[in-house]
Amino acid sequence: MVAKKAQAGQFVILRIDEKGERIPLTIADYDREQGTITIIFMEVGKTTKQLGTLNVGDTIENFAGPLGVASEVKNYGTVVCVGGGVGIAPLYPIVRALKEAGNYIISILGAKNKKLLLLEEEIESFSDEIYITTDDGSKGHKGFVSDVLQKQIDNKEKIDMVMAIGPVIMMKVVADLTKKYDIKTLVSLNPIMVDGTGMCGGCRVSVGDKTKFACVDGPEFDGHEVDFNNLMLRNRRFLKEEEDACKLKEVK
Amino acid sequence: MTVKKTKHAMPEQEPKERIKNFKEVPYGYDEETAIEEAKRCLQCKNKPCMEGCPVEIDIPCFIKYIAEGDFDKAAEIIKAKNSLPAVSGRVCPYEEQCEGVCTIKKIGEPVGIGRLERFIADYERKKGVKNPRKVKSTGNKAAIIGAGPAGLTCAGDLAKMGHEVTVFEAFHAPGGVLMYGIPEFRLPKEIVKAEVEYIKKLGVEIKYDVVVGKTISTEELLDKYDAVFVGTGAGLPRFLNIPGENLDGIYSANEFLTRVNMMKAYKFPEYDTPIKIGDIVATFGAGNVAMDSARTALRLGAKKSYIIYRRSDVEMPARDEEIEHGKEEGIIFKLLTNPIRFIGDDKGRLKQVVCIKMKLGEPDESGRRRPIPISDSEEVIDIDTAIIAIGQNPNPLIPQTMKGLKIEKWGNIATDKNGRTNIPGLFAGGDIATGAATVILAMGAGKRAARAMDEYMRSKKLKTNISKKHKVLAY
């Protein structure tokens, strides 16, 4: 059911078992015919670590979606798609959709190292240009996605839009950079959520000094308006509890 | 015969004990007390109590059966109108409804109608609820969006009329606000589950994890079903819109209560969802949700739990019983006090709230006296956690995604008194139509909508049958 409706930019909420937490994960791919949704996640907390231990054929208690507003797909012209780490996963369907809408796509993918670089081939097949950066230089440019983005801005005649998904700090750096050149920039936010359907208000983010709810107003917002510092602060709310939960349940 | 002027008391857990646990506060009547209380009813001819009941229960009748000791018959009378009596017997504002107009109020306290309803519901549940009689199917199919009090009532009533009913619920559990909002100590979740089981026994199917507007559209439901009811409730919490409101340690009441009630964060780490509150908690607002939040904070271990409210005690919207319970448990009420900003430490953790004293002026458009700030009256209060409980707006998903649906100013769905929207076959009721109100009003709306849907489906069928006949004749 979720696969039938899924669109680029949307997310799902899942829960592993009766006692589990509801966590949001952005959709990395979908197959309407097979009825499947692909999610790619990093093992950062108890739920994702447990999710990592499941095998093909295992089931989880709950899976609801697709949630959030889909990406606005249209012909912008030249679009730079910036993905960092596990953020590359949700970027993939957006790259594909934007390419199919006739955009000229420049993809910039960043990862810690070559091994952790996701979906390079898939994204390349829908990109007109692709650039890789790694923190350790094991592939492509050694450094940050923003270095490459700066070069692109310097070299290209015109960039109509930048789409950035990755760690909050990466999206902040990208948005700060494009603001200087007044390039429209969208970012996909990942605040802590509980219900994900516009009820609890836990995922509130400050956008242009207004309180917005990532689950129903987002997850994509104008990167120049987002208060990234507040998002980072609110995403640290339960770090200690998460750590304790992992230790107690002996999830590694 | 003289009538006892006061209600029979309902035994309760001692405040000192109960703030250490999440168990229900009142224990309920035993059989003897229930019979004695039922005998206080005058069985008056004009039955004002029934006028005050949003779900139209034949109140004097069920009370008469209790007085005679026939509890099964009493249960039958209640269940004929109300599929969720254990819920309404606990959370209804009786004092404003049935009990508010009880004839013996002229000489003393009204009959404890709420307590009697609760007694019967609990009696029946403990004894094992009888399977309802199967009703002949009409062949009509109805879809209900949201398994909260409005949706469940509407579903139950439609099933009793013989329609096939499917409920689509976005969460992993049924009950809506009964599950995520109202705390265990006021409405045990086992009771909600038992009431939902009864609705299912009536033939209602509930599908979870279906977010209508996203997983499936309202239009698709209108195509597949003969009538659709929207009971998606109040969603998006309102905030104070003051500086520092997004600091770590500030929750909306919805987030706070959902974590604790539905996700069972009070049992963390046995359950995965965390909550943390520190020593001093301040809840802003003075409605039932605020009382629930402040009392929950005590049970999570808060040493001090404040209610901070900008008007005076007269204007507090919460039920007297909730306020009384809160006071007994040691909630500190700071009235005529309005927050103006939150202060955090260098890590963004909430540390303090700055408030200003208020005085009451002339009545405003709500009829309540308008609070006016008193200059130079700022006060800084140390707090670790803030809970914002100043109301919420209707859930945005269906108003946002259903094209052509008439929406009112606050984002609620426009309906007539029977829940009809501007779209044929689409009905709505409860908080999504009225804005945040009470469980029983939502149940009443679900009930009226069920009748209107029944009428709609029957007349639609009649028309289709007639047009079929005409077609035959035309050949």
XYZ file of C-alpha atoms in Angstrom:
727
model
C 0.000 0.000 0.000
C 2.794 2.412 0.870
C 4.658 1.641 -2.370
C 1.622 2.557 -4.457
C 1.689 6.125 -3.195
C 5.344 6.741 -2.368
C 6.989 9.716 -4.018
C 10.455 11.215 -3.890
C 11.071 13.141 -0.694
C 8.588 11.305 1.524
C 9.255 9.158 4.584
C 7.818 6.271 6.567
C 7.386 5.625 10.295
C 8.217 2.179 11.547
C 8.223 0.300 14.809
C 10.097 -2.940 15.365
C 7.967 -4.583 18.039
C 5.251 -4.024 20.657
C 7.635 -2.121 22.925
C 9.479 -0.313 20.171
C 9.850 3.355 19.382
C 8.273 4.929 16.286
C 11.087 6.208 14.076
C 10.943 8.080 10.761
C 13.114 7.013 7.808
C 13.168 8.678 4.408
C 12.268 6.546 1.404
C 15.289 5.580 -0.723
C 13.386 3.805 -3.475
C 10.057 2.189 -4.290
C 8.715 -0.339 -6.743
C 5.010 0.097 -7.380
C 4.648 -3.229 -9.165
C 6.480 -5.322 -6.605
C 4.923 -3.273 -3.834
C 8.245 -2.693 -2.120
C 9.823 0.269 -0.391
C 13.573 0.551 0.027
C 14.955 2.260 3.082
C 18.632 2.664 3.814
C 19.578 3.517 7.361
C 22.610 4.011 9.515
C 22.777 2.120 12.800
C 22.763 5.013 15.244
C 20.287 4.051 17.958
C 18.547 1.061 19.417
C 15.863 0.701 16.737
C 18.203 1.047 13.769
C 20.712 -1.316 15.365
C 17.987 -3.900 15.902
C 16.750 -3.324 12.376
C 20.257 -4.163 11.217
C 20.036 -7.605 12.808
C 16.947 -8.636 10.835
C 17.169 -11.050 7.924
C 15.312 -11.300 4.647
C 11.804 -12.538 5.392
C 11.696 -11.140 8.945
C 8.819 -8.812 9.735
C 8.405 -5.695 11.820
C 5.379 -4.651 13.838
C 4.419 -1.417 12.070
C 5.184 0.413 8.851
C 3.159 3.513 7.968
C 3.441 5.976 5.130
C 4.246 7.539 2.814
C 4.347 10.624 5.037
C 5.290 14.220 4.493
C 4.960 16.380 1.426
C 6.652 15.001 -1.721
C 9.469 16.936 -3.388
C 8.317 19.554 -5.837
C 9.466 18.007 -9.084
C 9.568 20.336 -12.107
C 12.015 21.650 -14.643
C 14.147 24.156 -12.763
C 17.010 24.101 -15.309
C 20.332 23.222 -13.761
C 20.074 21.502 -10.406
C 22.909 20.541 -8.098
C 22.001 17.575 -5.893
C 24.194 17.292 -2.833
C 24.115 14.144 -0.715
C 26.113 13.356 2.385
C 26.484 9.981 4.079
C 23.228 8.141 4.538
C 21.457 11.251 3.155
C 22.447 10.015 -0.289
C 19.734 7.350 -0.002
C 16.698 9.693 0.038
C 18.459 11.905 -2.512
C 18.393 9.116 -5.099
C 14.646 9.143 -5.973
C 14.758 12.938 -6.079
C 17.692 12.916 -8.536
C 15.814 10.433 -10.686
C 12.578 12.425 -10.632
C 14.323 15.727 -11.340
C 16.221 14.165 -14.241
C 13.017 12.750 -15.674
C 11.497 16.238 -15.406
C 14.190 17.466 -17.789
C 16.684 19.101 -15.447
C 20.429 19.177 -16.015
C 21.678 17.286 -12.948
C 25.001 17.791 -11.242
C 25.374 15.367 -8.333
C 27.862 15.825 -5.530
C 28.122 12.893 -3.152
C 30.132 12.919 0.050
C 31.023 10.088 2.414
C 33.499 9.315 5.182
C 35.345 6.906 2.922
C 34.984 4.929 -0.274
C 33.385 1.974 1.534
C 30.594 4.084 2.993
C 29.675 5.708 -0.311
C 26.120 4.710 -1.244
C 24.277 4.387 -4.559
C 27.025 5.955 -6.651
C 26.168 4.034 -9.826
C 22.430 4.534 -9.453
C 22.769 8.271 -9.023
C 25.344 8.517 -11.784
C 22.905 6.962 -14.257
C 20.512 9.894 -13.719
C 23.172 12.620 -13.511
C 24.775 14.696 -16.221
C 27.813 15.280 -14.025
C 28.827 13.552 -10.812
C 31.481 14.416 -8.245
C 32.606 12.402 -5.241
C 34.212 13.627 -2.055
C 35.493 11.592 0.881
C 36.792 12.704 4.251
C 39.883 10.527 3.926
C 40.469 10.935 0.187
C 39.932 7.223 -0.509
C 37.786 8.260 -3.470
C 37.371 11.479 -5.397
C 38.155 14.828 -3.835
C 39.501 14.734 -0.278
C 37.362 17.198 1.633
C 33.784 18.371 1.780
C 30.892 18.499 -0.648
C 30.844 22.264 -0.149
C 34.327 22.554 -1.721
C 33.008 21.003 -4.925
C 29.815 23.026 -4.765
C 31.868 26.232 -4.523
C 33.777 25.227 -7.653
C 30.563 24.493 -9.506
C 29.163 27.864 -8.537
C 32.364 29.536 -9.728
C 32.455 27.616 -13.023
C 28.836 27.348 -14.071
C 26.935 30.083 -15.767
C 23.839 29.511 -13.774
C 22.641 27.111 -11.109
C 18.890 27.278 -10.662
C 18.477 25.121 -7.606
C 20.406 23.142 -5.030
C 18.934 20.141 -3.275
C 20.888 19.041 -0.209
C 20.310 16.028 2.042
C 22.750 14.819 4.640
C 23.965 15.526 8.159
C 22.496 18.739 9.580
C 25.892 20.402 9.615
C 26.412 19.616 5.920
C 23.029 21.078 4.993
C 23.838 24.160 7.041
C 27.193 24.680 5.312
C 25.617 24.186 1.878
C 22.751 26.574 2.662
C 25.123 29.210 4.041
C 27.187 28.976 0.865
C 24.296 29.188 -1.601
C 22.735 32.054 0.331
C 25.700 34.210 -0.630
C 24.865 33.594 -4.271
C 21.123 33.668 -3.798
C 20.584 30.158 -5.196
C 17.308 28.530 -4.151
C 18.199 25.646 -1.831
C 16.011 22.900 -0.462
C 17.020 20.687 2.429
C 15.318 17.596 3.865
C 15.144 17.691 7.661
C 15.223 14.765 10.053
C 14.027 15.943 13.462
C 12.902 13.557 16.209
C 9.298 12.478 15.620
C 6.769 10.442 17.551
C 3.554 10.037 15.569
C 4.624 11.555 12.240
C 1.057 12.478 11.287
C 0.709 16.057 12.524
C -0.371 15.353 16.069
C 2.449 15.569 18.616
C 4.480 18.605 17.604
C 7.777 16.959 18.546
C 9.286 17.526 15.100
C 8.843 21.267 15.152
C 11.545 23.253 13.417
C 12.090 26.944 13.177
C 11.803 28.091 9.554
C 11.950 31.791 8.793
C 11.177 32.447 12.478
C 7.968 30.453 12.214
C 7.372 27.101 13.882
C 6.836 24.399 11.256
C 6.184 20.693 11.614
C 8.519 18.517 9.563
C 5.998 15.662 9.405
C 3.204 17.576 7.677
C 4.796 20.823 6.428
C 8.044 19.133 5.363
C 10.364 17.297 5.489
C 11.755 19.635 2.791
C 12.206 23.302 3.592
C 13.937 26.365 2.199
C 17.505 25.929 3.415
C 18.023 29.675 3.733
C 15.236 29.958 6.278
C 15.934 26.946 8.517
C 17.400 27.451 12.001
C 19.914 24.599 11.767
C 21.460 25.295 15.174
C 18.118 24.735 16.856
C 17.584 21.543 14.852
C 20.958 20.214 16.000
C 20.086 21.074 19.580
C 16.667 19.404 19.413
C 18.122 16.297 17.776
C 20.404 15.848 20.789
C 17.456 15.745 23.205
C 17.603 12.049 24.015
C 21.192 11.090 23.193
C 21.900 9.821 26.684
C 18.670 7.814 26.905
C 19.410 6.267 23.513
C 22.859 5.238 24.689
C 21.448 3.776 27.912
C 18.775 1.868 26.004
C 21.405 0.340 23.723
C 23.608 -0.665 26.655
C 20.780 -2.153 28.672
C 19.392 -4.173 25.812
C 22.911 -5.141 24.746
C 22.325 -3.947 21.209
C 25.613 -3.198 19.525
C -38.849 9.153 52.254
C -35.919 11.511 52.589
C -33.236 11.587 49.956
C -29.583 11.610 50.984
C -28.371 15.082 50.059
C -24.880 14.117 48.971
C -23.563 11.566 46.504
C -22.111 8.385 47.888
C -18.366 8.825 47.921
C -16.222 6.798 45.566
C -13.138 5.413 47.342
C -9.820 6.613 45.935
C -6.112 5.904 46.191
C -4.461 8.168 48.766
C -2.764 11.160 47.109
C 0.622 10.368 48.693
C 0.527 6.859 47.313
C -0.990 7.530 43.932
C 1.599 10.087 42.830
C 4.092 7.217 42.887
C 2.159 5.054 40.448
C 0.123 5.174 37.252
C -2.783 3.138 38.618
C -6.288 4.517 38.402
C -7.164 7.048 41.125
C -10.818 6.185 42.029
C -11.757 2.555 42.671
C -15.426 2.790 41.704
C -18.580 1.806 43.622
C -19.232 -1.644 45.008
C -22.657 -3.209 44.345
C -24.243 -2.062 47.598
C -23.134 1.542 47.214
C -24.267 1.581 43.593
C -27.756 0.398 44.589
C -27.938 2.987 47.370
C -26.814 5.751 45.022
C -29.308 4.617 42.371
C -32.081 4.894 44.942
C -31.346 8.616 45.225
C -32.818 9.051 41.728
C -36.357 10.467 41.921
C -37.348 8.910 38.579
C -38.871 12.270 37.752
C -41.218 12.531 34.781
C -39.463 15.225 32.755
C -35.998 13.508 32.760
C -33.821 16.634 32.349
C -30.696 14.440 32.604
C -31.430 12.870 29.221
C -31.515 16.260 27.530
C -28.036 16.832 28.913
C -26.606 13.607 27.480
C -24.839 13.959 24.112
C -25.243 10.215 23.424
C -28.913 10.089 24.489
C -28.700 7.360 27.159
C -32.005 6.560 28.890
C -30.527 7.565 32.232
C -33.499 7.150 34.639
C -34.191 3.741 33.147
C -30.722 2.279 33.690
C -30.607 3.795 37.166
C -33.935 2.185 37.992
C -32.533 -1.238 37.054
C -29.484 -0.634 39.255
C -31.776 0.257 42.182
C -33.549 -3.057 41.574
C -30.210 -4.881 41.449
C -30.642 -5.900 37.798
C -27.223 -4.829 36.532
C -27.409 -6.831 33.301
C -30.539 -5.022 32.244
C -28.935 -1.684 33.196
C -25.964 -2.556 30.975
C -28.284 -3.371 28.102
C -29.992 0.018 28.384
C -26.660 1.893 28.365
C -25.152 -0.171 25.556
C -28.208 0.464 23.378
C -26.967 4.048 23.009
C -23.358 4.094 24.105
C -20.726 1.623 22.947
C -17.987 3.100 25.161
C -19.570 3.386 28.646
C -16.431 2.529 30.632
C -14.733 5.442 28.890
C -17.509 8.019 29.212
C -18.190 6.825 32.777
C -14.706 8.065 33.589
C -13.973 11.117 31.487
C -17.350 12.784 30.877
C -17.916 16.243 32.364
C -21.164 15.017 34.000
C -21.394 18.123 36.143
C -22.078 20.163 33.006
C -24.340 17.579 31.367
C -26.674 15.019 32.961
C -25.762 15.784 36.571
C -25.795 19.515 35.946
C -29.557 19.467 35.359
C -30.533 16.677 37.791
C -33.736 17.558 39.655
C -32.400 16.763 43.121
C -29.741 19.412 42.656
C -32.433 21.697 44.051
C -31.927 20.145 47.474
C -28.374 18.840 47.308
C -25.882 17.036 45.118
C -27.132 15.423 41.899
C -27.342 11.655 41.487
C -23.856 10.272 40.711
C -24.874 9.341 37.169
C -21.300 9.165 35.927
C -20.268 6.914 38.802
C -23.236 4.643 38.145
C -22.473 4.415 34.438
C -18.894 3.515 35.284
C -20.083 0.922 37.814
C -22.253 -0.820 35.244
C -19.585 -0.738 32.543
C -17.016 -2.230 34.933
C -19.517 -4.809 36.201
C -20.212 -5.937 32.660
C -16.568 -6.017 31.638
C -15.555 -8.086 34.675
C -18.397 -10.486 34.082
C -17.516 -10.855 30.419
C -19.338 -8.827 27.818
C -22.087 -10.728 26.036
C -21.641 -11.076 22.314
C -23.930 -8.628 20.582
C -26.734 -9.979 18.436
C -25.906 -10.187 14.749
C -27.849 -7.692 12.676
C -29.020 -8.397 9.135
C -26.569 -6.797 6.704
C -27.786 -3.903 4.588
C -24.983 -4.546 2.105
C -23.818 -0.964 2.494
C -20.173 -0.242 3.191
C -18.952 2.611 5.350
C -15.397 3.803 5.990
C -14.382 5.587 9.178
C -11.177 7.593 9.320
C -9.630 7.571 12.797
C -10.304 5.161 15.670
C -10.836 7.826 18.334
C -14.031 8.442 20.329
C -15.932 9.976 17.370
C -14.874 7.305 14.883
C -15.428 4.358 17.217
C -18.888 5.577 18.209
C -19.853 6.188 14.592
C -18.483 2.759 13.627
C -20.316 0.986 16.439
C -23.635 2.648 15.650
C -23.365 1.945 11.913
C -22.548 -1.694 12.621
C -25.602 -1.924 14.877
C -27.686 -0.664 11.943
C -26.351 -3.500 9.782
C -23.763 -1.686 7.683
C -20.321 -3.120 6.963
C -17.799 -0.858 8.641
C -14.035 -0.499 8.183
C -12.034 1.877 10.380
C -8.728 3.257 9.082
C -6.326 4.233 11.854
C -3.001 6.021 11.293
C -1.355 4.762 14.482
C -0.501 1.261 15.576
C -3.186 1.274 18.279
C -6.876 2.207 18.483
C -8.508 4.807 20.735
C -7.029 8.066 19.497
C -6.907 10.539 22.372
C -8.186 7.829 24.742
C -4.898 6.045 24.116
C -2.322 8.766 23.505
C -3.797 11.650 25.462
C -5.652 10.646 28.611
C -3.268 9.108 31.158
C -3.478 5.590 32.525
C -4.363 6.860 36.028
C -7.518 8.467 34.670
C -8.424 5.946 31.973
C -6.611 2.583 32.088
C -5.600 1.466 28.602
C -6.856 -2.067 29.264
C -10.342 -0.572 29.527
C -9.969 1.251 26.227
C -8.822 -1.997 24.623
C -11.803 -3.873 26.066
C -14.243 -1.273 24.717
C -12.585 -1.475 21.301
C -12.956 -5.257 21.438
C -16.693 -4.778 21.883
C -16.843 -2.498 18.834
C -15.022 -5.196 16.875
C -17.526 -7.793 18.082
C -20.238 -5.653 16.525
C -18.542 -6.511 13.232
C -16.295 -3.492 12.787
C -12.917 -4.067 11.154
C -9.995 -1.831 12.154
C -6.990 -1.349 9.857
C -3.877 0.137 11.459
C -0.973 2.106 9.980
C -3.205 3.564 7.284
C -2.754 7.309 7.080
C -5.725 8.516 5.063
C -4.664 11.405 2.867
C -1.274 9.704 2.409
C -1.474 5.890 2.266
C -4.869 6.122 0.623
C -6.772 9.230 -0.396
C -10.181 10.308 0.869
C -11.366 10.298 -2.759
C -10.410 6.628 -3.107
C -12.406 5.818 0.020
C -15.406 7.695 -1.373
C -15.130 5.564 -4.513
C -14.945 2.283 -2.633
C -17.421 2.958 0.172
C -20.991 4.193 0.241
C -20.257 6.760 2.943
C -17.140 8.011 4.702
C -16.750 9.579 8.163
C -13.760 11.733 9.108
C -12.886 11.665 12.814
C -9.223 12.578 12.713
C -9.337 14.783 15.779
C -7.239 17.621 17.002
C -3.655 17.593 15.863
C -1.070 20.283 15.657
C -0.445 21.668 19.119
C -0.515 25.411 19.639
C 2.541 27.079 21.100
C 3.047 30.222 23.146
C 5.161 31.880 20.428
C 7.606 33.359 22.898
C 11.416 33.382 22.725
C 13.206 30.166 23.693
C 10.251 27.898 23.034
C 12.295 25.401 21.007
C 14.868 24.786 23.754
C 15.597 21.239 24.870
C 13.155 20.438 27.675
C 10.044 22.033 26.202
C 7.318 19.676 25.065
C 3.891 20.204 23.643
C 1.394 18.410 25.892
C 0.616 16.137 22.934
C 4.227 15.021 22.578
C 4.673 14.639 26.337
C 1.477 12.643 26.823
C 1.924 10.560 23.656
C 5.383 9.517 24.766
C 4.140 8.583 28.223
C 0.705 7.101 27.441
C 0.755 5.539 24.007
C 4.468 4.778 23.809
C 4.683 3.932 27.539
C 7.789 6.029 28.192
C 7.061 5.752 31.926
C 8.297 2.197 31.529
C 11.505 3.224 29.718
C 13.842 1.372 29.145
C 11.524 -1.653 29.089
C 9.751 0.278 26.320
C 12.036 2.060 23.859
C 10.517 5.547 23.823
C 12.239 7.876 26.298
C 11.052 10.869 28.298
C 13.030 13.009 30.704
C 11.710 15.691 32.978
C 14.196 16.647 35.706
C 13.045 17.985 39.083
C 10.834 20.969 38.359
C 8.135 20.896 35.708
C 5.889 23.748 34.636
C 2.732 23.130 32.620
C 1.256 26.121 30.811
C -2.532 26.159 30.462
C -5.314 25.034 32.800
C -7.540 22.683 30.830
C -7.923 18.933 31.350
C -4.875 18.271 29.185
C -2.814 20.594 31.386
C -3.999 18.810 34.548
C -3.178 15.447 32.962
C 0.302 16.696 32.079
C 1.078 18.217 35.485
C -0.151 15.104 37.320
C 1.773 12.826 34.948
C 4.943 14.830 35.660
C 4.564 14.097 39.403
C 4.241 10.398 38.687
C 7.405 10.496 36.580
C 9.248 11.765 39.636
C 9.063 15.562 39.445
C 9.678 17.150 42.838
C 7.650 20.222 41.913
C 4.914 20.477 39.331
C 3.457 23.881 38.488
C 0.360 24.870 36.585
C 1.012 28.331 35.185
C -2.106 30.088 33.878
C -2.702 33.659 32.789
C -6.261 33.959 34.127
C -7.684 33.187 37.584
C -9.087 29.981 39.100
C -12.637 30.880 38.007
C -11.650 30.733 34.326
C -9.705 27.459 34.471
C -11.327 25.252 31.792
C -10.460 21.918 33.465
C -13.129 19.911 35.278
C -13.381 20.624 38.995
C -12.643 16.993 39.763
C -9.342 17.147 37.856
C -8.331 20.400 39.550
C -9.259 18.937 42.952
C -7.249 15.789 42.285
C -4.321 17.906 41.163
C -4.443 20.039 44.304
C -4.575 16.957 46.526
C -1.506 15.632 44.778
C 0.446 18.811 45.424
C 0.342 20.619 42.083
C 1.331 24.249 42.618
C -1.063 26.631 40.861
C 0.503 29.887 39.739
C -2.488 31.802 38.450
C -2.662 35.221 36.794
C 0.852 34.492 35.611
C 1.924 34.582 31.973
C 5.225 33.329 30.520
C 7.098 35.819 28.343
C 10.344 33.983 27.564
C 12.305 30.824 28.273
C 15.971 30.873 29.230
C 18.402 28.047 28.479
C 21.968 27.215 29.465
C 24.933 27.186 27.070
C 23.913 23.708 25.875
C 20.399 24.797 24.972
C 18.803 23.022 27.960
C 15.843 24.820 29.511
C 16.724 26.443 32.858
C 14.210 29.158 33.632
C 11.023 30.804 32.552
C 10.357 34.496 32.913
C 6.749 35.297 33.762
C 4.757 38.439 34.242
C 1.830 38.937 36.629
C -1.602 39.582 35.161
C -4.827 41.166 36.322
C -8.311 40.662 34.922
C -9.985 43.339 32.827
C -13.266 43.462 30.925
C -14.723 40.275 29.395
C -13.306 39.397 25.957
C -15.034 37.713 22.989
C -14.897 34.343 24.819
C -16.947 35.908 27.629
C -14.089 35.466 30.077
C -12.364 38.443 31.651
C -9.365 39.447 29.601
C -5.986 39.096 31.352
C -3.894 42.271 31.298
C -0.155 42.337 32.100
C 0.937 44.249 35.200
C 4.062 46.247 34.370
C 7.289 45.664 36.333
C 5.976 42.408 37.753
C 8.467 40.039 36.131
C 9.342 36.889 37.976
C 11.983 34.292 37.098
C 11.118 30.677 37.917
C 13.671 27.850 37.791
C 12.351 24.906 35.779
C 13.805 21.845 34.044
C 10.849 21.014 31.844
C 8.005 22.972 30.291
C 4.834 21.462 28.893
C 2.717 23.637 26.636
C -0.965 22.732 27.023
C -2.818 25.655 25.493
C -4.841 23.757 22.919
C -4.408 22.359 19.449
C -5.644 22.909 15.930
C -7.466 20.230 13.923
C -5.310 17.559 12.289
C -4.178 18.987 8.938
C -3.893 15.812 6.833
C -7.399 15.545 5.398
C -8.165 19.277 5.119
C -4.756 19.581 3.370
C -5.228 16.739 0.877
C -8.973 16.545 0.081
C -9.757 18.848 -2.815
C -12.987 20.819 -2.727
C -13.677 20.148 0.954
C -15.049 23.189 2.747
C -12.767 24.228 5.599
C -13.412 26.793 8.335
C -11.131 29.491 9.629
C -9.105 27.346 12.064
C -8.605 24.509 9.598
C -11.549 22.480 10.852
C -13.945 20.777 8.452
C -17.258 22.603 7.956
C -20.305 20.420 8.710
C -23.965 20.767 9.561
C -25.211 19.512 12.942
C -25.452 15.966 11.613
C -21.900 15.898 10.349
C -22.609 16.410 6.642
C -19.749 18.143 4.812
C -20.172 19.950 1.496
C -19.168 16.731 -0.307
C -21.961 14.152 -0.748
C -21.214 10.952 1.158
C -18.484 12.592 3.237
C -19.243 13.215 6.908
C -17.105 14.534 9.761
C -17.379 14.931 13.511
C -15.468 15.415 16.744
C -12.490 17.722 17.164
C -11.770 17.775 13.403
C -15.086 19.597 12.927
C -15.504 21.534 16.180
C -11.935 22.219 17.267
C -10.632 20.700 20.496
C -13.545 19.727 22.759
C -14.476 16.742 24.928
C -14.559 12.996 24.378
C -18.318 12.822 24.910
C -19.059 15.616 22.437
C -16.991 13.733 19.873
C -18.975 10.584 20.671
C -22.229 12.503 20.281
C -21.067 13.830 16.906
C -20.138 10.300 15.813
C -23.606 9.137 16.802
C -25.456 11.866 14.884
C -23.240 11.326 11.837
C -23.964 7.587 11.930
C -27.697 8.337 11.675
C -27.143 10.776 8.810
C -24.898 8.268 7.035
C -27.485 5.537 7.473
C -30.116 7.765 5.928
C -27.751 8.789 3.112
C -26.810 5.209 2.248
C -30.402 3.987 2.313
C -31.696 6.766 0.082
C -28.764 6.345 -2.294
C -29.582 2.661 -2.632
C -33.225 3.446 -3.210
C -32.322 5.868 -5.997
C -29.984 3.367 -7.652
C -32.668 0.704 -7.503
C -35.260 3.055 -9.002
C -32.954 4.119 -11.815
C -32.183 0.447 -12.530
C -35.909 -0.234 -12.830
C -36.328 2.754 -15.120
C -33.577 1.432 -17.344
C -35.403 -1.860 -17.649
C -38.610 -0.043 -18.532
C -36.833 2.097 -21.094
C -35.779 -0.957 -23.017
